[in-house]
């Protein structure tokens, strides 16, 4: 049972720390680059405002009313004849699947922080060769830094809500914002800034195809940490007097702001030196270091700050991916926190090693299924199937299964929502969110064509 509660600001920072992650700083810029800028950003913003925000309120509500691990919360809130809904609570385990590759990417960031000290690459070819070499040949270095990520994350989770999660977010989140806004202030002085603005905010509709649309929906869930029980688990330790609606708004706003700032910073640097935005996942690992080389020693400093911010963002998100299962093991199996953390960390560490090997030249074939590396399978399955499914279950549960009066009573206490707002939110959670998610999932399965 929960005894610890976040402080108000602690909860906001922890939830924002969960949301703001590699998704904002690494994934959002490269996806915006790949899918042509403005139109993708616009769809992303619309989905965040009309679907993501309402689902976040719903997910927080389940946690705040259930006050337990994800499985127990669903079980408690389901009506007596629908207790099988507790199975939805197993969405918490998706966090462990995400962690198998998320921790590997945090490991890459650590490796970059360490190798940046030896200088920046002088050409894109060199930077690409360095990245390819890391992923293809440096298995041991990757395992080392992946292990380091697992240990750091495990230690914070082991320290618990107050001493670990709240405390680390209180430090790392402001540090992250300081770095990013500092970089933004500098980027604004560059000529590339104007180009970055128009690339990100002038929609080029001809670039918006069905794939870009589906990816925008998927990404808005990933970036807000929705559909997996992370926000739900944190909300179980929500301070009593905190408003769900307000917190959800602040978290959504911060997450979006930081993605936009990260995008502006990266594209300003890119355009300043005439680089192309559509370069895929290597964007921050390959293009950015090369470009920063143009600044000489100052460039190394910028690169260090940037990767440091990326590492902070990754760690605060990772702990929210591990905590739900740990909480579940503590509540339902009466494991001690220490045992639960070690057990879970070991499992995703091991699969993570498999993910590393699946990209390596020597072992790649063995760790692939049907020609697809294990890394890609893990990423695709969570991102495109499990998270939207989790989001759908949350929307259906709050919109149709839970008692209407209970939902309404909670969201209208403390004047959280006025009646009009409540009606709009309820409509969104019953119709807009499930339809958008269903539409996206069917599209992915190739059942319908956009
Ligand atoms: N939102 C984080 C990011 O943008 C990743 C993340 C953390 C996440 N917790 C989550 C994604 C829970 C889905 C569900 O990098």
Tab-separated table of N, CA, C and O in Angstrom, residues 88-155:
chain	number	residue	atom	x	y	z
A	88	UNK	N	-6.306	-5.146	-17.904
A	88	UNK	CA	-5.803	-3.947	-18.583
A	88	UNK	C	-4.609	-3.374	-17.843
A	88	UNK	O	-3.737	-2.748	-18.434
A	89	UNK	N	-4.580	-3.629	-16.524
A	89	UNK	CA	-3.490	-3.119	-15.708
A	89	UNK	C	-2.126	-3.674	-16.091
A	89	UNK	O	-1.097	-3.097	-15.757
A	90	UNK	N	-2.153	-4.795	-16.825
A	90	UNK	CA	-0.868	-5.356	-17.230
A	90	UNK	C	-0.166	-4.521	-18.287
A	90	UNK	O	0.942	-4.837	-18.708
A	91	UNK	N	-0.826	-3.420	-18.704
A	91	UNK	CA	-0.156	-2.500	-19.605
A	91	UNK	C	1.133	-1.950	-18.958
A	91	UNK	O	2.037	-1.520	-19.645
A	92	UNK	N	1.197	-2.022	-17.629
A	92	UNK	CA	2.403	-1.588	-16.931
A	92	UNK	C	3.661	-2.318	-17.400
A	92	UNK	O	4.758	-1.768	-17.388
A	93	UNK	N	3.458	-3.566	-17.836
A	93	UNK	CA	4.613	-4.339	-18.292
A	93	UNK	C	5.211	-3.827	-19.601
A	93	UNK	O	6.346	-4.143	-19.940
A	94	UNK	N	4.438	-3.036	-20.334
A	94	UNK	CA	4.996	-2.458	-21.562
A	94	UNK	C	6.201	-1.586	-21.272
A	94	UNK	O	7.078	-1.420	-22.114
A	95	UNK	N	6.216	-1.005	-20.066
A	95	UNK	CA	7.341	-0.155	-19.698
A	95	UNK	C	8.655	-0.914	-19.744
A	95	UNK	O	9.686	-0.392	-20.172
A	96	UNK	N	8.583	-2.178	-19.334
A	96	UNK	CA	9.792	-2.998	-19.334
A	96	UNK	C	10.233	-3.295	-20.763
A	96	UNK	O	11.423	-3.310	-21.079
A	97	UNK	N	9.242	-3.509	-21.633
A	97	UNK	CA	9.601	-3.752	-23.043
A	97	UNK	C	10.226	-2.489	-23.635
A	97	UNK	O	11.235	-2.550	-24.338
A	98	UNK	N	9.634	-1.324	-23.331
A	98	UNK	CA	10.214	-0.072	-23.845
A	98	UNK	C	11.633	0.087	-23.305
A	98	UNK	O	12.558	0.462	-24.023
A	99	UNK	N	11.796	-0.247	-22.023
A	99	UNK	CA	13.118	-0.069	-21.410
A	99	UNK	C	14.217	-0.890	-22.076
A	99	UNK	O	15.386	-0.510	-22.045
A	100	UNK	N	13.862	-2.033	-22.687
A	100	UNK	CA	14.911	-2.850	-23.298
A	100	UNK	C	15.678	-2.068	-24.364
A	100	UNK	O	16.867	-2.266	-24.521
A	101	UNK	N	15.005	-1.161	-25.089
A	101	UNK	CA	15.773	-0.384	-26.079
A	101	UNK	C	16.035	1.045	-25.607
A	101	UNK	O	17.030	1.660	-25.979
A	102	UNK	N	15.140	1.568	-24.759
A	102	UNK	CA	15.313	2.944	-24.254
A	102	UNK	C	16.634	3.050	-23.501
A	102	UNK	O	17.380	4.013	-23.652
A	103	UNK	N	16.927	2.035	-22.709
A	103	UNK	CA	18.153	2.031	-21.922
A	103	UNK	C	19.384	1.910	-22.825
A	103	UNK	O	20.436	2.478	-22.533
A	104	UNK	N	19.245	1.198	-23.941
A	104	UNK	CA	20.356	1.102	-24.894
A	104	UNK	C	20.645	2.486	-25.492
A	104	UNK	O	21.797	2.892	-25.629
A	105	UNK	N	19.583	3.234	-25.810
A	105	UNK	CA	19.778	4.578	-26.393
A	105	UNK	C	20.383	5.517	-25.351
A	105	UNK	O	21.272	6.310	-25.660
A	106	UNK	N	19.939	5.408	-24.094
A	106	UNK	CA	20.575	6.221	-23.045
A	106	UNK	C	22.063	5.862	-22.973
A	106	UNK	O	22.917	6.730	-22.821
A	107	UNK	N	22.372	4.573	-23.129
A	107	UNK	CA	23.762	4.127	-23.164
A	107	UNK	C	24.539	4.814	-24.292
A	107	UNK	O	25.663	5.275	-24.095
A	108	UNK	N	23.943	4.913	-25.480
A	108	UNK	CA	24.598	5.621	-26.593
A	108	UNK	C	24.904	7.066	-26.196
A	108	UNK	O	25.959	7.599	-26.510
A	109	UNK	N	23.942	7.691	-25.499
A	109	UNK	CA	24.129	9.095	-25.098
A	109	UNK	C	25.315	9.207	-24.132
A	109	UNK	O	26.157	10.086	-24.283
A	110	UNK	N	25.375	8.288	-23.173
A	110	UNK	CA	26.526	8.263	-22.256
A	110	UNK	C	27.825	8.116	-23.045
A	110	UNK	O	28.812	8.793	-22.794
A	111	UNK	N	27.794	7.202	-23.998
A	111	UNK	CA	28.994	6.971	-24.815
A	111	UNK	C	29.389	8.258	-25.546
A	111	UNK	O	30.569	8.603	-25.610
A	112	UNK	N	28.399	8.985	-26.064
A	112	UNK	CA	28.694	10.235	-26.776
A	112	UNK	C	29.265	11.275	-25.827
A	112	UNK	O	30.181	11.997	-26.174
A	113	UNK	N	28.690	11.362	-24.640
A	113	UNK	CA	29.207	12.322	-23.654
A	113	UNK	C	30.683	12.061	-23.391
A	113	UNK	O	31.493	12.975	-23.307
A	114	UNK	N	31.002	10.763	-23.313
A	114	UNK	CA	32.371	10.391	-23.013
A	114	UNK	C	33.284	10.631	-24.224
A	114	UNK	O	34.357	11.213	-24.110
A	115	UNK	N	32.798	10.281	-25.414
A	115	UNK	CA	33.701	10.379	-26.565
A	115	UNK	C	33.792	11.811	-27.113
A	115	UNK	O	34.739	12.143	-27.813
A	116	UNK	N	32.808	12.658	-26.782
A	116	UNK	CA	32.856	14.065	-27.231
A	116	UNK	C	34.081	14.780	-26.686
A	116	UNK	O	34.606	15.705	-27.308
A	117	UNK	N	34.503	14.323	-25.510
A	117	UNK	CA	35.651	14.974	-24.890
A	117	UNK	C	36.890	14.867	-25.778
A	117	UNK	O	37.815	15.652	-25.671
A	118	UNK	N	36.884	13.879	-26.681
A	118	UNK	CA	38.030	13.723	-27.578
A	118	UNK	C	37.859	14.543	-28.850
A	118	UNK	O	38.654	14.456	-29.778
A	119	UNK	N	36.776	15.321	-28.934
A	119	UNK	CA	36.610	16.186	-30.106
A	119	UNK	C	35.419	15.782	-30.957
A	119	UNK	O	34.841	14.706	-30.779
A	120	UNK	N	35.024	16.679	-31.865
A	120	UNK	CA	33.853	16.450	-32.701
A	120	UNK	C	34.286	15.956	-34.074
A	120	UNK	O	35.389	16.248	-34.527
A	121	UNK	N	33.412	15.223	-34.756
A	121	UNK	CA	33.736	14.773	-36.113
A	121	UNK	C	33.807	15.966	-37.072
A	121	UNK	O	33.114	16.966	-36.870
A	122	UNK	N	34.635	15.872	-38.091
A	122	UNK	CA	34.789	17.020	-38.991
A	122	UNK	C	33.899	16.919	-40.223
A	122	UNK	O	33.714	17.887	-40.943
A	123	UNK	N	33.376	15.735	-40.513
A	123	UNK	CA	32.464	15.629	-41.661
A	123	UNK	C	31.329	14.672	-41.308
A	123	UNK	O	31.461	13.847	-40.394
A	124	UNK	N	30.223	14.787	-42.050
A	124	UNK	CA	29.097	13.892	-41.802
A	124	UNK	C	29.505	12.436	-42.015
A	124	UNK	O	29.070	11.554	-41.285
A	125	UNK	N	30.351	12.216	-43.028
A	125	UNK	CA	30.800	10.841	-43.290
A	125	UNK	C	31.516	10.260	-42.079
A	125	UNK	O	31.281	9.119	-41.685
A	126	UNK	N	32.352	11.105	-41.506
A	126	UNK	CA	33.099	10.663	-40.329
A	126	UNK	C	32.146	10.379	-39.161
A	126	UNK	O	32.276	9.380	-38.454
A	127	UNK	N	31.185	11.281	-38.986
A	127	UNK	CA	30.229	11.117	-37.888
A	127	UNK	C	29.387	9.867	-38.082
A	127	UNK	O	29.098	9.137	-37.137
A	128	UNK	N	29.011	9.620	-39.338
A	128	UNK	CA	28.202	8.443	-39.642
A	128	UNK	C	29.013	7.176	-39.403
A	128	UNK	O	28.520	6.211	-38.826
A	129	UNK	N	30.265	7.223	-39.841
A	129	UNK	CA	31.136	6.063	-39.632
A	129	UNK	C	31.288	5.781	-38.139
A	129	UNK	O	31.275	4.627	-37.711
A	130	UNK	N	31.411	6.853	-37.333
A	130	UNK	CA	31.572	6.674	-35.890
A	130	UNK	C	30.318	6.044	-35.284
A	130	UNK	O	30.398	5.115	-34.465
A	131	UNK	N	29.158	6.541	-35.698
A	131	UNK	CA	27.896	6.002	-35.171
A	131	UNK	C	27.707	4.542	-35.611
A	131	UNK	O	27.387	3.673	-34.803
A	132	UNK	N	27.952	4.285	-36.906
A	132	UNK	CA	27.825	2.919	-37.418
A	132	UNK	C	28.793	1.967	-36.723
A	132	UNK	O	28.468	0.810	-36.469
A	133	UNK	N	29.969	2.489	-36.437
A	133	UNK	CA	30.959	1.651	-35.769
A	133	UNK	C	30.517	1.305	-34.343
A	133	UNK	O	30.615	0.162	-33.910
A	134	UNK	N	29.982	2.318	-33.655
A	134	UNK	CA	29.492	2.075	-32.296
A	134	UNK	C	28.433	0.976	-32.309
A	134	UNK	O	28.511	-0.005	-31.573
A	135	UNK	N	27.435	1.164	-33.179
A	135	UNK	CA	26.298	0.250	-33.197
A	135	UNK	C	26.679	-1.122	-33.780
A	135	UNK	O	26.207	-2.160	-33.321
A	136	UNK	N	27.546	-1.125	-34.778
A	136	UNK	CA	27.878	-2.374	-35.466
A	136	UNK	C	28.973	-3.187	-34.800
A	136	UNK	O	28.943	-4.414	-34.837
A	137	UNK	N	29.948	-2.512	-34.220
A	137	UNK	CA	31.124	-3.249	-33.736
A	137	UNK	C	31.386	-3.149	-32.241
A	137	UNK	O	31.957	-4.052	-31.652
A	138	UNK	N	31.003	-2.032	-31.640
A	138	UNK	CA	31.383	-1.814	-30.241
A	138	UNK	C	30.387	-2.444	-29.276
A	138	UNK	O	29.746	-1.739	-28.483
A	139	UNK	N	30.259	-3.751	-29.350
A	139	UNK	CA	29.269	-4.429	-28.515
A	139	UNK	C	29.576	-4.244	-27.026
A	139	UNK	O	28.694	-3.894	-26.233
A	140	UNK	N	30.821	-4.425	-26.671
A	140	UNK	CA	31.164	-4.360	-25.246
A	140	UNK	C	30.962	-2.959	-24.677
A	140	UNK	O	30.420	-2.794	-23.578
A	141	UNK	N	31.378	-1.940	-25.437
A	141	UNK	CA	31.179	-0.549	-24.976
A	141	UNK	C	29.690	-0.287	-24.789
A	141	UNK	O	29.267	0.303	-23.790
A	142	UNK	N	28.886	-0.755	-25.738
A	142	UNK	CA	27.432	-0.539	-25.617
A	142	UNK	C	26.871	-1.249	-24.395
A	142	UNK	O	26.033	-0.696	-23.684
A	143	UNK	N	27.316	-2.498	-24.192
A	143	UNK	CA	26.815	-3.230	-23.020
A	143	UNK	C	27.225	-2.504	-21.743
A	143	UNK	O	26.434	-2.366	-20.808
A	144	UNK	N	28.451	-1.985	-21.731
A	144	UNK	CA	28.918	-1.260	-20.556
A	144	UNK	C	28.011	-0.063	-20.256
A	144	UNK	O	27.521	0.108	-19.130
A	145	UNK	N	27.751	0.771	-21.272
A	145	UNK	CA	26.962	1.983	-21.015
A	145	UNK	C	25.474	1.676	-20.797
A	145	UNK	O	24.789	2.373	-20.057
A	146	UNK	N	24.991	0.615	-21.434
A	146	UNK	CA	23.624	0.145	-21.182
A	146	UNK	C	23.511	-0.297	-19.718
A	146	UNK	O	22.555	0.056	-19.012
A	147	UNK	N	24.507	-1.028	-19.246
A	147	UNK	CA	24.514	-1.479	-17.857
A	147	UNK	C	24.531	-0.282	-16.908
A	147	UNK	O	23.807	-0.250	-15.907
A	148	UNK	N	25.342	0.722	-17.253
A	148	UNK	CA	25.408	1.926	-16.438
A	148	UNK	C	24.019	2.586	-16.346
A	148	UNK	O	23.567	2.975	-15.263
A	149	UNK	N	23.328	2.674	-17.477
A	149	UNK	CA	21.983	3.254	-17.491
A	149	UNK	C	21.048	2.437	-16.599
A	149	UNK	O	20.295	2.994	-15.792
A	150	UNK	N	21.105	1.098	-16.717
A	150	UNK	CA	20.238	0.220	-15.918
A	150	UNK	C	20.506	0.439	-14.423
A	150	UNK	O	19.576	0.530	-13.619
A	151	UNK	N	21.781	0.558	-14.062
A	151	UNK	CA	22.135	0.706	-12.653
A	151	UNK	C	21.671	2.067	-12.108
A	151	UNK	O	21.076	2.145	-11.030
A	152	UNK	N	21.895	3.140	-12.871
A	152	UNK	CA	21.475	4.472	-12.411
A	152	UNK	C	19.956	4.517	-12.232
A	152	UNK	O	19.448	4.932	-11.192
A	153	UNK	N	19.242	4.050	-13.252
A	153	UNK	CA	17.776	4.061	-13.187
A	153	UNK	C	17.293	3.182	-12.032
A	153	UNK	O	16.430	3.583	-11.244
A	154	UNK	N	17.900	2.000	-11.912
A	154	UNK	CA	17.515	1.077	-10.850
A	154	UNK	C	17.729	1.696	-9.474
A	154	UNK	O	16.883	1.570	-8.588
A	155	UNK	N	18.846	2.386	-9.319
A	155	UNK	CA	19.136	2.984	-8.022
A	155	UNK	C	18.081	4.036	-7.651
A	155	UNK	O	17.597	4.071	-6.518
